[in-house]
Amino acid sequence: MSPNGNSLLERALDLVSGRTPSGEPATDAYLAYAEALRAARRGVLDAPGCPTAVLRRAQALFGERGGVRILRLVFDSWRDAAPATRGAGRARSLRYEDGDHALDLRVTRPPSGDVLLQVAVEPPEPGLTAHVDVQGSKRKPRIALDESGAGQIRIPRDAHALSVRVGTDERIFMEAPDVALE
C-alpha cells in the first residue's frame, strides 16, 4: 500500500486477490474496477500461447540478423568444491548456456605456470572461431575450432579473467562475458 493512502488500483488488487481493504467498505467503483481486472486476467490466461514452430522461426530470424546470445553460467566445478579440489594443477570446468546453445570451458593451471584453456561449443558448426579477450592484456587470441566445435589455447599465467566470443570471421553468435579464472 502507498504511504499516502489506498489508491483505486491498490484497493481493486486487494479485492481481486480476496483481501478486503482495511476499515472501508468496497464502493461500486472499486468492485467494477476489480471485476475489470479479473476479466483481463482471465483473458490473458485463456489466450492461446504462441505455437512453438512460430517461436523457433522468430528466434532463427533474430539469429540470422546478427543477434549475439549472451550465455549465462550454469555450472562451475569450483563453486562448492572443497579446497582440496582447487588450486594449481587442478582443472576447473565451466558451462555457459542459453537455450540450445552452450559453451564448455576447462581451465587448467599446470605447475609450469601458463593457463590452458579448452573450449567446446554446442551445437558445433564448420568454420567457428573462439575469440578470447584476456582482461588486462592487449593480446586477443583466436582459436580455430575443429568440426566437433572444440579447441584449446595457452594464455598468460597472470590472467585472472577473460571473455570468450564464438562465431565466424563475419559474425559473432554467442558470448560468455566475465569468465573468472580463479
Coordinates of C-alpha atoms in Angstrom, one line a residue:
M1 CA 0.0 0.0 0.0
S2 CA 1.2 3.5 -0.7
P3 CA 2.0 5.7 2.3
N4 CA -0.5 8.3 1.0
G5 CA -3.5 6.1 1.4
N6 CA -5.2 3.4 -0.7
S7 CA -5.3 4.1 -4.4
L8 CA -8.1 2.8 -6.7
L9 CA -5.7 0.3 -8.2
E10 CA -4.4 -1.0 -4.8
R11 CA -7.9 -1.4 -3.5
A12 CA -9.0 -3.2 -6.7
L13 CA -6.0 -5.5 -6.5
D14 CA -6.9 -6.3 -2.8
L15 CA -10.4 -7.2 -3.9
V16 CA -9.2 -9.4 -6.8
S17 CA -6.8 -11.3 -4.5
G18 CA -9.6 -11.9 -2.0
R19 CA -8.3 -9.4 0.6
T20 CA -10.6 -6.8 1.9
P21 CA -9.3 -3.2 2.3
S22 CA -9.0 -2.4 6.0
G23 CA -11.7 -0.4 7.5
E24 CA -13.5 0.9 4.4
P25 CA -16.4 -0.8 2.6
A26 CA -16.0 -1.5 -1.1
T27 CA -17.7 1.0 -3.3
D28 CA -19.3 0.3 -6.7
A29 CA -16.3 1.9 -8.4
Y30 CA -13.9 -0.5 -6.6
L31 CA -16.0 -3.5 -7.3
A32 CA -16.3 -2.6 -11.0
Y33 CA -12.5 -2.0 -11.3
A34 CA -11.8 -5.3 -9.5
E35 CA -14.1 -7.1 -11.9
A36 CA -12.4 -5.5 -14.9
L37 CA -9.0 -6.7 -13.6
R38 CA -10.4 -10.2 -13.1
A39 CA -11.7 -10.2 -16.6
A40 CA -8.4 -9.0 -18.0
R41 CA -6.6 -11.7 -16.0
R42 CA -8.9 -14.4 -17.3
G43 CA -8.4 -13.2 -20.9
V44 CA -4.7 -13.5 -20.6
L45 CA -4.9 -16.9 -19.0
D46 CA -7.4 -18.2 -21.6
A47 CA -5.5 -16.7 -24.6
P48 CA -3.7 -19.3 -26.8
G49 CA 0.1 -19.5 -26.5
C50 CA 2.3 -18.8 -29.4
P51 CA 3.0 -22.1 -31.3
T52 CA 6.5 -23.5 -30.8
A53 CA 7.2 -23.5 -34.6
V54 CA 6.4 -19.8 -34.8
L55 CA 8.7 -19.0 -31.8
R56 CA 11.6 -21.1 -33.3
R57 CA 11.2 -19.3 -36.6
A58 CA 11.2 -15.9 -34.9
Q59 CA 14.4 -16.9 -33.0
A60 CA 16.0 -18.1 -36.2
L61 CA 15.2 -14.8 -37.9
F62 CA 16.7 -12.9 -34.9
G63 CA 19.8 -15.1 -35.1
E64 CA 20.1 -14.5 -38.9
R65 CA 20.2 -10.8 -38.3
G66 CA 23.3 -10.9 -36.1
G67 CA 21.9 -11.2 -32.6
V68 CA 24.6 -12.3 -30.1
R69 CA 23.5 -14.8 -27.5
I70 CA 24.9 -13.8 -24.1
L71 CA 25.4 -17.0 -22.3
R72 CA 24.9 -17.4 -18.6
L73 CA 26.9 -19.5 -16.2
V74 CA 25.0 -22.7 -15.3
F75 CA 27.8 -24.8 -13.9
D76 CA 31.1 -24.1 -12.1
S77 CA 33.0 -27.1 -10.7
W78 CA 34.7 -24.9 -8.2
R79 CA 31.5 -23.2 -6.9
D80 CA 31.1 -25.6 -3.9
A81 CA 34.3 -27.6 -4.2
A82 CA 36.3 -28.5 -1.2
P83 CA 39.7 -26.7 -1.0
A84 CA 41.5 -29.9 -1.8
T85 CA 40.0 -30.0 -5.3
R86 CA 41.1 -26.5 -6.2
G87 CA 44.5 -25.0 -7.0
A88 CA 47.5 -25.4 -9.2
G89 CA 47.3 -28.5 -11.5
R90 CA 43.6 -28.9 -10.9
A91 CA 41.1 -28.4 -13.7
R92 CA 38.1 -26.1 -13.4
S93 CA 35.1 -26.8 -15.6
L94 CA 32.6 -24.0 -16.5
R95 CA 29.4 -24.4 -18.6
Y96 CA 27.6 -21.4 -20.1
E97 CA 24.2 -21.8 -21.8
D98 CA 21.4 -20.0 -23.5
G99 CA 18.6 -22.3 -24.8
D100 CA 20.1 -24.8 -27.1
H101 CA 23.5 -23.1 -27.4
A102 CA 26.2 -23.9 -24.9
L103 CA 29.9 -23.2 -24.3
D104 CA 32.0 -25.5 -22.1
L105 CA 35.3 -24.2 -20.8
R106 CA 38.0 -26.1 -19.0
V107 CA 40.7 -24.1 -17.3
T108 CA 43.9 -25.9 -16.1
R109 CA 46.8 -24.3 -14.4
P110 CA 49.7 -26.8 -14.7
P111 CA 52.6 -26.3 -12.3
S112 CA 54.7 -24.9 -15.2
G113 CA 52.6 -21.7 -14.9
D114 CA 50.7 -20.9 -18.1
V115 CA 47.0 -21.4 -18.2
L116 CA 45.5 -24.0 -20.6
L117 CA 42.0 -23.0 -21.9
Q118 CA 40.0 -25.7 -23.6
V119 CA 36.8 -24.7 -25.4
A120 CA 33.9 -26.8 -26.7
V121 CA 30.8 -25.3 -28.4
E122 CA 27.3 -26.8 -28.8
P123 CA 26.0 -27.1 -31.5
P124 CA 29.2 -27.4 -33.5
E125 CA 29.3 -25.7 -36.9
P126 CA 32.0 -25.7 -39.5
G127 CA 34.3 -22.7 -39.6
L128 CA 33.8 -21.5 -36.0
T129 CA 36.4 -19.5 -34.1
A130 CA 36.6 -18.7 -30.4
H131 CA 37.8 -15.1 -29.8
V132 CA 39.4 -14.8 -26.4
D133 CA 39.8 -11.4 -24.7
V134 CA 42.1 -11.7 -21.7
Q135 CA 41.4 -9.0 -19.2
G136 CA 44.4 -6.7 -18.8
S137 CA 46.2 -8.0 -21.9
K138 CA 46.4 -6.4 -25.4
R139 CA 46.7 -9.9 -26.8
K140 CA 43.4 -11.1 -28.3
P141 CA 44.0 -14.7 -29.4
R142 CA 41.7 -16.7 -31.6
I143 CA 41.1 -20.4 -31.5
A144 CA 40.0 -22.2 -34.7
L145 CA 37.6 -24.8 -33.6
D146 CA 37.5 -28.2 -35.2
E147 CA 34.5 -29.9 -36.8
S148 CA 33.4 -31.1 -33.3
G149 CA 33.4 -27.5 -32.0
A150 CA 36.5 -27.9 -29.8
G151 CA 39.9 -26.2 -29.5
Q152 CA 42.5 -25.1 -26.9
I153 CA 45.0 -22.4 -26.3
R154 CA 47.6 -21.3 -23.7
I155 CA 47.0 -17.9 -22.1
P156 CA 49.3 -15.9 -19.9
R157 CA 49.9 -17.1 -16.3
D158 CA 48.8 -13.8 -14.8
A159 CA 45.4 -14.0 -16.4
H160 CA 42.6 -13.7 -13.9
A161 CA 39.5 -13.1 -16.1
L162 CA 38.6 -13.3 -19.8
S163 CA 35.6 -13.3 -22.1
V164 CA 35.0 -15.7 -24.9
R165 CA 33.1 -14.9 -28.1
V166 CA 32.3 -17.6 -30.6
G167 CA 31.4 -17.1 -34.3
T168 CA 32.9 -16.8 -37.7
D169 CA 35.1 -14.1 -39.1
E170 CA 32.0 -12.2 -40.2
R171 CA 29.7 -12.6 -37.2
I172 CA 29.7 -13.5 -33.5
F173 CA 27.0 -15.9 -32.4
M174 CA 27.5 -16.3 -28.7
E175 CA 29.4 -14.7 -25.9
A176 CA 30.4 -15.6 -22.3
P177 CA 31.5 -12.4 -20.7
D178 CA 33.4 -12.0 -17.5
V179 CA 34.8 -15.6 -17.1
A180 CA 36.7 -15.6 -13.8
L181 CA 39.7 -17.9 -13.9
E182 CA 40.2 -18.0 -10.1

